[in-house]
Structure formats: C-alpha cells, structure tokens
Short mmCIF file of C-alpha atoms and ligand atoms in Angstrom, two decimals:
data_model
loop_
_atom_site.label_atom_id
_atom_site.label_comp_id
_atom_site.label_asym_id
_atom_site.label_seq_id
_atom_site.Cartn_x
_atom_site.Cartn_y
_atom_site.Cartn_z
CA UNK A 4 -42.21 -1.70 26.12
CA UNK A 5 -38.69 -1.48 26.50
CA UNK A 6 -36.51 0.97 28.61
CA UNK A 7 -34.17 1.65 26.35
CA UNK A 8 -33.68 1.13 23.00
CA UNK A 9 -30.11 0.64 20.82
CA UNK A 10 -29.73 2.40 17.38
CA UNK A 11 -27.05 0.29 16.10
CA UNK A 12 -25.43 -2.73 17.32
CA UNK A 13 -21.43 -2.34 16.93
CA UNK A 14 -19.32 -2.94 20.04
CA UNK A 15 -20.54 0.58 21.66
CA UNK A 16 -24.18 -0.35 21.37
CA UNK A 17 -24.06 -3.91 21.96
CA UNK A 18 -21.83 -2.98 25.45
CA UNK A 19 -24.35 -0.38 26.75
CA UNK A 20 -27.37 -3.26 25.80
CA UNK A 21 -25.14 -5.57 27.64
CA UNK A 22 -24.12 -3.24 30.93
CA UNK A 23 -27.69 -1.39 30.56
CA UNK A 24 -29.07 -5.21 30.88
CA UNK A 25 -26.80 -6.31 33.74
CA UNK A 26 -28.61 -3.52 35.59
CA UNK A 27 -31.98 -5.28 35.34
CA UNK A 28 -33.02 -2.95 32.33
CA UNK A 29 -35.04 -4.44 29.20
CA UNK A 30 -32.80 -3.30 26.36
CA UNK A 31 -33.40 -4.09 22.62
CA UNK A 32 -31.18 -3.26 20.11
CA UNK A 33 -31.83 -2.45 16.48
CA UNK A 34 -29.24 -2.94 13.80
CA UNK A 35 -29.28 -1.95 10.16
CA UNK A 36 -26.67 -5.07 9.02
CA UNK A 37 -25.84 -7.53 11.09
CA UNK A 38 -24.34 -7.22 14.98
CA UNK A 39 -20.78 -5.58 15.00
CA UNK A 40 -20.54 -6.42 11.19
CA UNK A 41 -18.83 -2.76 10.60
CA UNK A 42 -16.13 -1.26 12.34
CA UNK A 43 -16.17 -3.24 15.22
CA UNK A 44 -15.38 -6.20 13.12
CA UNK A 45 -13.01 -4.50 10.56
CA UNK A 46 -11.19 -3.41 13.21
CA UNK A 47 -7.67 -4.48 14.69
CA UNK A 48 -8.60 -4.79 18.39
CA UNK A 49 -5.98 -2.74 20.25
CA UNK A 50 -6.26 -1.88 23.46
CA UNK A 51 -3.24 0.44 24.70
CA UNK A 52 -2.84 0.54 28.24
CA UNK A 53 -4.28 3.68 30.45
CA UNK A 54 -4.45 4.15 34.52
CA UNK A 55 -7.30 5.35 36.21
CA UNK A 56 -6.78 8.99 37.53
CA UNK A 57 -9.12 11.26 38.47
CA UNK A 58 -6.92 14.07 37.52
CA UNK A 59 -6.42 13.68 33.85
CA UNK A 60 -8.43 14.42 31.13
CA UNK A 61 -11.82 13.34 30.26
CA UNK A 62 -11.05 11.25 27.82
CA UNK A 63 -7.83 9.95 29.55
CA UNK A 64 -10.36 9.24 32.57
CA UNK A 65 -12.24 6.73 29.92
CA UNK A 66 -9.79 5.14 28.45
CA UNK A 67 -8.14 3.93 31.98
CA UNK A 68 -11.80 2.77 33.15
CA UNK A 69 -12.22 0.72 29.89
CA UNK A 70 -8.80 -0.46 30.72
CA UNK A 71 -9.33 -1.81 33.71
CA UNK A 72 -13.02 -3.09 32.69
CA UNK A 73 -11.37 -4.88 29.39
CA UNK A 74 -9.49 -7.38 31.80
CA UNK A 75 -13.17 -8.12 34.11
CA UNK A 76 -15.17 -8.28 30.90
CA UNK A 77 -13.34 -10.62 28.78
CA UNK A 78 -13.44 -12.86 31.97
CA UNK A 79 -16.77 -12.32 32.50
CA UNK A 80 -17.61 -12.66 29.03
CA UNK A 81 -16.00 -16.20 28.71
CA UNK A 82 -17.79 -17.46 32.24
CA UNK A 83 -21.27 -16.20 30.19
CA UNK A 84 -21.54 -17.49 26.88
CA UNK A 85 -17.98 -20.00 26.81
CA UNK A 86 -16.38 -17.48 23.89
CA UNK A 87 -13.08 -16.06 24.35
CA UNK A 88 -12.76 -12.98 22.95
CA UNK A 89 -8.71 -13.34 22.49
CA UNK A 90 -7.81 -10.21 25.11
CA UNK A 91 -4.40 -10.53 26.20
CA UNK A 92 -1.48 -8.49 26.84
CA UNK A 93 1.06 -9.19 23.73
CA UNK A 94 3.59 -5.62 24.17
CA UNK A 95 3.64 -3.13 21.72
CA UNK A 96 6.57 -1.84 19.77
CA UNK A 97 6.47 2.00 18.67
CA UNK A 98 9.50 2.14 16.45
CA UNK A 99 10.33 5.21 13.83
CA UNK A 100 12.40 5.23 10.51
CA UNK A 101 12.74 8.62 10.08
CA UNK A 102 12.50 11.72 12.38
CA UNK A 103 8.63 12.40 10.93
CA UNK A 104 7.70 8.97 12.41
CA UNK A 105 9.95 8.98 15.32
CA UNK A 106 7.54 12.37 16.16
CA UNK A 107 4.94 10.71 15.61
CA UNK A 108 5.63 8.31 18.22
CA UNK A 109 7.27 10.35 20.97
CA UNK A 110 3.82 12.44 20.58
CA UNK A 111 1.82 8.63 21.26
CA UNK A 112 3.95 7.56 24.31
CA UNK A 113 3.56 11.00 26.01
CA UNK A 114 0.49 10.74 27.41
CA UNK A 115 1.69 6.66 28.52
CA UNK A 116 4.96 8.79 30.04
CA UNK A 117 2.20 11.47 32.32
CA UNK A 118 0.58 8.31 33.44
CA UNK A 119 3.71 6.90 34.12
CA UNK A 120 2.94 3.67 32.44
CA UNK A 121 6.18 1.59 31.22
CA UNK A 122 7.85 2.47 27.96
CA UNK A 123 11.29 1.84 27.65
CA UNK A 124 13.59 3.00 24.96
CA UNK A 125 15.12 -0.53 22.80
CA UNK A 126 18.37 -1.36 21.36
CA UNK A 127 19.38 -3.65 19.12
CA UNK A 128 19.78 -6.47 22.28
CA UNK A 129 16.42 -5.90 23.22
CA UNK A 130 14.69 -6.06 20.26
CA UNK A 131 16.04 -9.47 19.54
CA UNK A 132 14.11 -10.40 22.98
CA UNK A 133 11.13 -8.42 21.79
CA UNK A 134 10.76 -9.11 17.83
CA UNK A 135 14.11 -11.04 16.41
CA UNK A 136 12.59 -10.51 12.94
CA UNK A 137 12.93 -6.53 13.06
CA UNK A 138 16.33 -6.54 14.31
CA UNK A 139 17.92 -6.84 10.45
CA UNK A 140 15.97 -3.58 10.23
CA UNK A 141 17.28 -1.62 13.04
CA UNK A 142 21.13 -2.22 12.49
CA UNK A 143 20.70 -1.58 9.06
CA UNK A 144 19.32 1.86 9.90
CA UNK A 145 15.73 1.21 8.32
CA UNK A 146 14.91 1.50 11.90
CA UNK A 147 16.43 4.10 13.52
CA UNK A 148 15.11 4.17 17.12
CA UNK A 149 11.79 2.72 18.84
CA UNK A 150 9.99 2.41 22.51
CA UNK A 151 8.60 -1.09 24.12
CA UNK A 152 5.49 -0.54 25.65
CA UNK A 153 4.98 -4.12 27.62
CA UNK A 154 1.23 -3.24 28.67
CA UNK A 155 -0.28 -2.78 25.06
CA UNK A 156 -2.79 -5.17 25.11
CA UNK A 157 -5.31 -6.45 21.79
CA UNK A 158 -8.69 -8.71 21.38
CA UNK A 159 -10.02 -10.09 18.72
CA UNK A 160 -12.65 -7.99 17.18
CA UNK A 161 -15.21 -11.00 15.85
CA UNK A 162 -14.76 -13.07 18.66
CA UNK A 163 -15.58 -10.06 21.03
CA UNK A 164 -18.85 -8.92 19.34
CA UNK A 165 -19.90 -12.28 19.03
CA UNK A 166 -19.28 -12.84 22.99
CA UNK A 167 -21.71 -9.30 23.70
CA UNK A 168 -24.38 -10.34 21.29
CA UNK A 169 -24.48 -13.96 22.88
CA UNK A 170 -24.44 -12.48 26.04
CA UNK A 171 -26.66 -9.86 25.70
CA UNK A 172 -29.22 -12.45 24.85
CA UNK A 173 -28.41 -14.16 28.03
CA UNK A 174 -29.31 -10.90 29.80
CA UNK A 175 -32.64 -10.59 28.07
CA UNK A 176 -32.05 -8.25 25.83
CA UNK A 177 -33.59 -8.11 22.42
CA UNK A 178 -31.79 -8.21 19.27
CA UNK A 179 -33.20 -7.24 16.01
CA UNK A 180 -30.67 -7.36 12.68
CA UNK A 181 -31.55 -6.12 9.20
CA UNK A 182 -33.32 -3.52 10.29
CA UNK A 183 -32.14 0.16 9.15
CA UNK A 184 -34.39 2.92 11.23
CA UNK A 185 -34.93 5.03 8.67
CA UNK A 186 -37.72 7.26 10.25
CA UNK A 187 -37.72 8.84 13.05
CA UNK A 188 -41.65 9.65 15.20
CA UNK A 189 -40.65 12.67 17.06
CA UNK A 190 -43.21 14.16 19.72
CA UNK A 191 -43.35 16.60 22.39
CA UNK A 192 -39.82 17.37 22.80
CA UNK A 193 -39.28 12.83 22.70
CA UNK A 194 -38.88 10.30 20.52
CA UNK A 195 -41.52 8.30 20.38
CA UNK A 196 -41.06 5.75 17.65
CA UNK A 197 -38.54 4.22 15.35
CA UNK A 198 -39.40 3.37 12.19
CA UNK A 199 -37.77 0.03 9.98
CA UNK A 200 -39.00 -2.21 6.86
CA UNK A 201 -39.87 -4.74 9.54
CA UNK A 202 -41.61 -2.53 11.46
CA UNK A 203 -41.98 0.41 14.07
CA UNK A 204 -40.46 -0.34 17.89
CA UNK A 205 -40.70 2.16 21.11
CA UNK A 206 -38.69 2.42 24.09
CA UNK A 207 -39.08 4.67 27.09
CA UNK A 208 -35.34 6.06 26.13
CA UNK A 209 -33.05 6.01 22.75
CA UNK A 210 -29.58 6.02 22.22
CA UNK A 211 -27.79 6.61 18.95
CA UNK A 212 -24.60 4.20 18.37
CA UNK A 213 -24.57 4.35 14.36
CA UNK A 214 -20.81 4.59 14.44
CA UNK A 215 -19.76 6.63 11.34
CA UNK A 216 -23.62 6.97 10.54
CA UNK A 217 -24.14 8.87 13.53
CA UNK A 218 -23.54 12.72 11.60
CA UNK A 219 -26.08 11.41 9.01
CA UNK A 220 -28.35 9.83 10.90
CA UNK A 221 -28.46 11.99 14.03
CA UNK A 222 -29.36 15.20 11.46
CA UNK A 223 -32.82 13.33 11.25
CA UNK A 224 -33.35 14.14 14.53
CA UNK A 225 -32.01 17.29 14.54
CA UNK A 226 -28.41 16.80 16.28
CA UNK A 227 -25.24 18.25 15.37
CA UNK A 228 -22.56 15.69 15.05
CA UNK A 229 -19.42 16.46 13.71
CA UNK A 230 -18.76 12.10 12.43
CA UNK A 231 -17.72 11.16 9.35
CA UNK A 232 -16.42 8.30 8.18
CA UNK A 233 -12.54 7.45 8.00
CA UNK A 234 -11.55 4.39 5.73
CA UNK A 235 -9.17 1.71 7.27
CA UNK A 236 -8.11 -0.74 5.01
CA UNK A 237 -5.91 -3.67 6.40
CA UNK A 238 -4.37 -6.81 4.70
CA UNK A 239 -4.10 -10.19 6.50
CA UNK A 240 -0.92 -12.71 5.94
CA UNK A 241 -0.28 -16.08 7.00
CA UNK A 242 3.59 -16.24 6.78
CA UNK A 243 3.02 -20.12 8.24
CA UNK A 244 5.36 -19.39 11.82
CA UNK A 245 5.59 -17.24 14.17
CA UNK A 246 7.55 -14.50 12.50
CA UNK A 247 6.09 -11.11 14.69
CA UNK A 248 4.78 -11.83 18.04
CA UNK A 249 3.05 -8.59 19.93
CA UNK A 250 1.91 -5.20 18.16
CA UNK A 251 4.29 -2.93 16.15
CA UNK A 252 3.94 0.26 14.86
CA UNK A 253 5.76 2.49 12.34
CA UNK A 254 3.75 5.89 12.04
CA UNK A 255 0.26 5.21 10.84
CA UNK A 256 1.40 1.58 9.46
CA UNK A 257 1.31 -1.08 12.22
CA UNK A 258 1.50 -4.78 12.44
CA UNK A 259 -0.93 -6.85 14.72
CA UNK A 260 0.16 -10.60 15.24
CA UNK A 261 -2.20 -12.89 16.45
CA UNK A 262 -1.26 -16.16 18.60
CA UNK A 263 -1.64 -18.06 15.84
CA UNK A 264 1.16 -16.48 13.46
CA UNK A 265 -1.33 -14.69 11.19
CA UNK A 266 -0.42 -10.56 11.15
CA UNK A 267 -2.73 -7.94 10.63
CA UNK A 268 -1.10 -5.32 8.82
CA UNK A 269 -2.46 -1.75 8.95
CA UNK A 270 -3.71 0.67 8.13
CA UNK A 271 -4.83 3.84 6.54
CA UNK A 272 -6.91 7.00 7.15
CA UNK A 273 -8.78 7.84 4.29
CA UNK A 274 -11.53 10.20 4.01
CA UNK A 275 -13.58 8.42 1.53
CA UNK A 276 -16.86 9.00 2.37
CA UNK A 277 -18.49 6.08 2.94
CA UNK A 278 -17.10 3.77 0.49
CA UNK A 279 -15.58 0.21 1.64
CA UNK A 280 -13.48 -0.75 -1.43
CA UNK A 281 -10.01 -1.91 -1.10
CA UNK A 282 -7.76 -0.75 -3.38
CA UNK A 283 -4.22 -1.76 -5.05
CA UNK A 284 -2.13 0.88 -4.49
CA UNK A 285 -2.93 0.69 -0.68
CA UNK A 286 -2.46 -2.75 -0.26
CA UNK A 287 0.31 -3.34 -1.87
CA UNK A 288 1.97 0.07 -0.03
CA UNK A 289 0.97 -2.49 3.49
CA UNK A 290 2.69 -5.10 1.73
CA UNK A 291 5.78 -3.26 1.07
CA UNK A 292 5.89 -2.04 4.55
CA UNK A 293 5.70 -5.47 5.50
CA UNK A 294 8.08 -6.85 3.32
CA UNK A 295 10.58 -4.36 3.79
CA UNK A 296 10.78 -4.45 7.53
CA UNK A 297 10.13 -7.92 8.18
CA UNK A 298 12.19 -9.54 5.48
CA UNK A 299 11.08 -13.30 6.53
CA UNK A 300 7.22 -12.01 5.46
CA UNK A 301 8.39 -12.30 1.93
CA UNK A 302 6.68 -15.60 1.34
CA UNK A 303 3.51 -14.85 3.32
CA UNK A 304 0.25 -15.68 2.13
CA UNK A 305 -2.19 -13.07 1.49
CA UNK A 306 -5.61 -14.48 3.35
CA UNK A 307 -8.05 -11.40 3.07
CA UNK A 308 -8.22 -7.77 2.91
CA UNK A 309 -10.88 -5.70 3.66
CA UNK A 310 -11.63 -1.75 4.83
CA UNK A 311 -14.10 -0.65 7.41
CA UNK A 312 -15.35 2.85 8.50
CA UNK A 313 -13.75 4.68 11.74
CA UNK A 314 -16.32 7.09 13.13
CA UNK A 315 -14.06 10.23 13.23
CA UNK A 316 -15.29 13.64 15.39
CA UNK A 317 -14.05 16.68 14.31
CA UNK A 318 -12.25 17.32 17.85
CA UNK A 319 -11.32 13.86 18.59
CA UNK A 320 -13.25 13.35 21.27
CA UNK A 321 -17.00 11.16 20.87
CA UNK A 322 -20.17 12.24 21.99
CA UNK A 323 -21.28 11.15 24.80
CA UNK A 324 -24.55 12.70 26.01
CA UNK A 325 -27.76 13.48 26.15
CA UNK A 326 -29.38 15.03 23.25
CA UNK A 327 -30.16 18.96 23.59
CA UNK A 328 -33.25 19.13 21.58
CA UNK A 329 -34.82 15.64 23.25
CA UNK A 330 -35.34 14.68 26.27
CA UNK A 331 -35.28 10.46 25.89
CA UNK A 332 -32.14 10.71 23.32
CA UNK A 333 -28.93 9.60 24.36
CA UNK A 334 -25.73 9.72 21.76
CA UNK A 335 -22.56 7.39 22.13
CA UNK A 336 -20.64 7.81 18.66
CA UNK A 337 -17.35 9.12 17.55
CA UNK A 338 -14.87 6.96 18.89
CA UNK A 339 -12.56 7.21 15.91
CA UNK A 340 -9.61 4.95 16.09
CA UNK A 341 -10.23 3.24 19.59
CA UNK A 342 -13.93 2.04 19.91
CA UNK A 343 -13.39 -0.76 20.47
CA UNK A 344 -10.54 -0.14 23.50
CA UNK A 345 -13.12 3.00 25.03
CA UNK A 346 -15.86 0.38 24.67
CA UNK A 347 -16.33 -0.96 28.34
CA UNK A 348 -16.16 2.58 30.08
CA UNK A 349 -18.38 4.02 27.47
CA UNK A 350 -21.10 1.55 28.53
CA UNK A 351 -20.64 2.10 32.14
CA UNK A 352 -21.07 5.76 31.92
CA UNK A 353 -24.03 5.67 29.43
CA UNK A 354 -25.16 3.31 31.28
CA UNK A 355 -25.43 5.69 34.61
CA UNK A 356 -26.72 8.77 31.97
CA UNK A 357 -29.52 6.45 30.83
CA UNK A 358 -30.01 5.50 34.68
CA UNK A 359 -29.84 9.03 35.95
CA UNK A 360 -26.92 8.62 38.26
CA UNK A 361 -24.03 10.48 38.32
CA UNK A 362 -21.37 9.48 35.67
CA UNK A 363 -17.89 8.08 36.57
CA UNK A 364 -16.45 9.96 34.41
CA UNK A 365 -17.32 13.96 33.97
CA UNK A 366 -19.37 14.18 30.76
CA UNK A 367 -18.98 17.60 29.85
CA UNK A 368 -16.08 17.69 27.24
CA UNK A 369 -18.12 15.01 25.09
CA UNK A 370 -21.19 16.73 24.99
CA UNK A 371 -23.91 16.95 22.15
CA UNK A 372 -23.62 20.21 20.05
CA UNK A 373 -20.35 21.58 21.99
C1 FAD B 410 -9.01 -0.58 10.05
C2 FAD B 410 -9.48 -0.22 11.43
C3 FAD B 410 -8.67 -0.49 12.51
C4 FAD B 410 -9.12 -0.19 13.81
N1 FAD B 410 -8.35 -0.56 14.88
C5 FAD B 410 -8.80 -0.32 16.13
C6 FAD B 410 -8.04 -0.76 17.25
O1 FAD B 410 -7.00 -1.38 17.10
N2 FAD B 410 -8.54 -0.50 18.50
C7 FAD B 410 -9.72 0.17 18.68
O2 FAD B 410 -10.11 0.39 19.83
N3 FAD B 410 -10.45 0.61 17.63
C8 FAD B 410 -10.02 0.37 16.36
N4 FAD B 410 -10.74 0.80 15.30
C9 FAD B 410 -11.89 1.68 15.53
C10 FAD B 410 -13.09 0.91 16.01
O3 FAD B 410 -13.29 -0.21 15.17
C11 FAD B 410 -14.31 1.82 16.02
O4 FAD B 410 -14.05 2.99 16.75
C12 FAD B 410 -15.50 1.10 16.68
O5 FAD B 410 -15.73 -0.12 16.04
C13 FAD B 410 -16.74 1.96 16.65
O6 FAD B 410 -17.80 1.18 17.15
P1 FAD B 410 -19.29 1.63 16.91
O7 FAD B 410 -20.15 0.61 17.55
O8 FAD B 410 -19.45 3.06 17.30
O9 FAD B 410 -19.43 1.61 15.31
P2 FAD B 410 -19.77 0.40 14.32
O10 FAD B 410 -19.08 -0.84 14.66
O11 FAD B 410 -19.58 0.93 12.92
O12 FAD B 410 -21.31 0.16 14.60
C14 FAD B 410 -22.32 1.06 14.21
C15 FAD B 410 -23.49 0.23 13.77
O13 FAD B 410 -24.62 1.06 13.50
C16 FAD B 410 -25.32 0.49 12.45
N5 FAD B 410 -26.20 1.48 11.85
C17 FAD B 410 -25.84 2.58 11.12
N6 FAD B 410 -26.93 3.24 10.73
C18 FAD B 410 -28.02 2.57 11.21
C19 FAD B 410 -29.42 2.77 11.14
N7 FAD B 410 -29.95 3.81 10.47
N8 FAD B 410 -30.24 1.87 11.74
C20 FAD B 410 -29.74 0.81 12.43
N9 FAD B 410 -28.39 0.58 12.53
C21 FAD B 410 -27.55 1.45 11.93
C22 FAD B 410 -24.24 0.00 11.50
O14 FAD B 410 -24.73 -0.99 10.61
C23 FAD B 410 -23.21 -0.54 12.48
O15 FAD B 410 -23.31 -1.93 12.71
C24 FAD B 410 -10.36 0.46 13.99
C25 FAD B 410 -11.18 0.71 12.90
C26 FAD B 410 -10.75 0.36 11.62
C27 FAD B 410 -11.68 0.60 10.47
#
C-alpha cells in the first residue's frame, strides 16, 4: 500500500509526490488527463521574486520559500532526469498607460517595496537598456510611467512538469494517467478507497490537488472549498527576432518572452465556468495590445492559442490543510494566478503536514473550511 496518495497530478501534486518521495515515502499519484496537462501547462511560468521573512504574512512566508526553492529545484531537477525546465531570471517591466493601470501596478510592487526587493522607477534612457522596442511607446505617451523589477524570474511550464513527472519516477513514485476518481470509499471518519474506470487504489493518507476541480470534487467528500475556475486565455507569436526580451506587464495584459524570441502574450480572467474555448474577441484584444505597444510585432506569426483554468479561492489565499471532517485527507488547491511560482514551498510544507512535523510556514490562514 502506499503512504500517500495524489488526487491530481498538476505542478502542486506532482511537487508534493516528488518532495513527499525524496523523504523516503511511497507516493502514487492519480490523474484524471494526463500529468500537468491543465493549468500547469497553460500557464505562463512566472515566478516574481519574494524574501524569506518570518515576519510577513502567511502567504508572503510561501512565496519567499518557493523562491528560494525554485533556484535549488530547477538545478536539482536538471542533475535528475537531464531536462531543463527554462528557470531563469529575465526582469520584469510593470509599466501603466493610464492612471487605472498605473494603480494597478503601484498596488503589485508594494508588497516587493515591504520586502525591500529592487524596483526602480524607468525613464525613457532606461527603457532603451531594458526593452528598446517599448520606448516608441513611452515618449509618445502610450506609456506614461513604469517600474523595473530586475529579480522577476519565469520557467517554462511543459518543460517543468515534464522534469517532476520524470523525476518523480526516479524517486519511486507511481504514476497513474487517465484515471478520473470519481468515487470516493469513505469509512470511519477516513478515506479508505478511491475509486477510477481502471480501478480502485488505497493509500494510508490522501491529498486533494484537483486544481480548479478541487470545489467540485472536494464536495464529494464533504469539504468546503471556495475554487472555481478562472479562464486564462493567451496567444503565442513568433515575430522571428528578438523583439521583447524579459516579462512586461500593462494591467492584467502582460507579455512573456522566451529566449528564443517567441512572446507569450496574456491574459484574461474570465469566470467561465469550466469551459476552455478561445475566443475572437479576446485574442484579437491580446493582439492589439501587442501590436499597439510593440509596433515591430506587427508582422508576428500567430503559433497557437489556447486557455487553461486558474484555480481561484474566494479570499485569495489556497488551502492548505488537513481536512476537518477526515482524518487521512490533506487539501493543497487554490493557488489562483501563481501555482506554479508557490509550487516548491507548497510541497515542502505539505510535505511536513503529511509527515506530522511542524510546518515551515504557519498553516493557519490557509485552512480547510475557514
Ligand atoms: C493563462 C494562465 C497563466 C498563468 N500564469 C501563471 C504564472 O505566470 N505563474 C504562476 O505561478 N502561475 C500561473 N498560472 C496559474 C497556475 O497555472 C496554476 O495556479 C497552477 O497550475 C495550479 O496547479 P494545480 O496543480 O493546482 O492545478 P492543475 O494544473 O489544473 O492540476 C490539477 C489536476 O487535477 C486533475 N484532476 C481534476 N479532477 C480530477 C479527478 N477527479 N481525478 C483525478 N485528477 C483530477 C486535473 O486533470 C489536473 O491535471 C497561470 C494560469 C493560467 C491559466
């Protein structure tokens, strides 16, 4: 039998199985789809930088551990199964055209400006150092001010799931795709039993990492989870040349350049239900955005577009706990817009919850049912 097993294999489950099985556990993880084939693929891979203080908030507290963890695991990653999962620090550029998005900003860098992390107001000089191909933008006024943040790192979100699956099954741990639980053997106050169309499986302990499934799927056992699904939908372009080189946002729309010239260019928050469809108006809005700032994008090519899920809470905050109502049931879901950055210190504290030991970071404010 196996200690624990995963409900779900995105990037949270797949890093618990992988921490849970660097700790000598026997992990297996079941997954509906295929691994990290939902939002932790769809997804653009940012990881915004975040210091490790014991004096900040909760959530603060996790995103500075999975910070510092991001750098060790993408190393340790590559040394275990030979994939590199792309992290690297590019910059980020938070840069407003209006007063609504230059609020919108000012409210993202303050907690970087409590934390004291670098973010340093631009000019027109600057930006040609930073990203020549906005500065057209910025003395034309369709820019009007903006912020570099140099420690804004980003991964790539394939490569990175494919690294944990590979090296989960380095670690031992079992990994079984196409399998949706969709019944749930409940006795005594535990779970005793999963149920799938390829069969039933038992572990000593569960844990619940169905992403934007979780508010569905965790009412089957009883849990109150405030998830739902947020649609992102994101357009990729080739322009052929490097024409934006680190991350840049403009309120919610943001560019995401990878080494190789391609751009991501996000996104949206659309509360869909759970419906995956792109759709014309939207992507040609990301277009425009594109266009319009980055005049040299004009000729881009259009490779693929597609939308994935975010798991939104209601307070912003994901569960992280132990269920109330069951003593073997563990949740990890609700990560919203940064699951994939609050990956790595997610694992290591679910990890220590599964294990017993105290957590690293104080669980309290992402209780189940608060
Ligand atoms: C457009 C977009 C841009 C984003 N950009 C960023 C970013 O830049 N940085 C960042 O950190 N985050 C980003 N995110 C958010 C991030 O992708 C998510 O927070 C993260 O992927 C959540 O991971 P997860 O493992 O909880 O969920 P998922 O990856 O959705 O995994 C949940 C898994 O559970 C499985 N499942 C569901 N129900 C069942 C069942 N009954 N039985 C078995 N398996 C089941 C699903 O098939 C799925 O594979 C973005 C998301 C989107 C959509």
């Amino acid at each position: 039998m196996h200690d624990v097993l995963m409900i779900g294999g995105g990037a949270v489950g797949l890093s618990i199985a992988y921490e849970l099985a660097g700790r000598g556990r026997r992990v297996h993880v079941v997954e509906r789809g295929e691994l990290g084939g939902e939002s932790s693929w769809a997804g653009a891979g940012i990881v915004p930088p975040a210091r490790e203080n014991r004096a900040d908030a909760p959530l603060v507290q996790l995103a500075g551990l999975s910070a510092r963890l991001h750098v060790e695991w993408a190393e340790r990653l590559r040394s275990e199964t030979g994939i590199d999962n792309g992290y690297h620090v590019t910059g980020a550029l938070y840069l407003a055209d209006g007063p609504e998005t230059l609020a919108k900003a000012e409210g993202e860098l303050a907690p970087f400006r409590a934390q004291q992390i670098s973010c340093e107001p631009i000019d027109s000089q600057r930006l040609a150092t930073i990203e020549p191909a906005l500065v057209g933008a910025l003395d034309d006024g369709r820019l009007v001010s903006g912020f570099h943040v140099p420690g804004e790192a980003q991964l790539r979100n394939p490569r990175h799931v494919r690294a944990l699956a590979e090296a989960c099954v380095k670690r031992g741990v079992t990994l079984t795709t196409g399998a949706p639980v969709e019944e749930f053997v409940v006795r005594g106050g535990k779970l005793v039993e999963v149920r799938t169309p390829l069969g039933a499986f038992a572990a000593e302990q569960y844990c619940l990492t169905t992403g934007a499934w979780s508010g569905r799927v965790g009412a089957e056992l009883g849990l109150q989870l405030a998830v739902k699904p947020i649609r992102g939908q994101i357009a990729l372009i080739n322009p052929g040349a490097t024409v934006i080189r680190g991350i840049v946002y403009v309120g919610r729309k943001y560019f995401v350049a990878r080494d190789d010239g391609r751009i991501l260019v996000g996104s949206t928050e659309e509360d869909v239900g759970f419906d995956k469809s792109t759709t014309a108006g939207t992507i040609r809005d990301l277009l425009d955005f594109a266009v319009q700032l980055a005049p040299a994008l004009q000729d881009a090519r259009v490779e693929r577009t597609w939308a994935g899920l975010r798991p939104h809470s209601a307070d912003g905050v994901p569960y992280l706990g132990r269920a109330p109502n069951l003593s073997n049931v563990c949740v990890a879901a609700g990560h919203y817009r940064w699951g994939l950055a609050l990956s790595p210190g997610t694992a290591v504290v679910m990890t220590q919850l599964l294990l017993g030991e105290p957590t690293s970071v104080d669980l309290t404010a992402f209780r189940i049912g608060r």
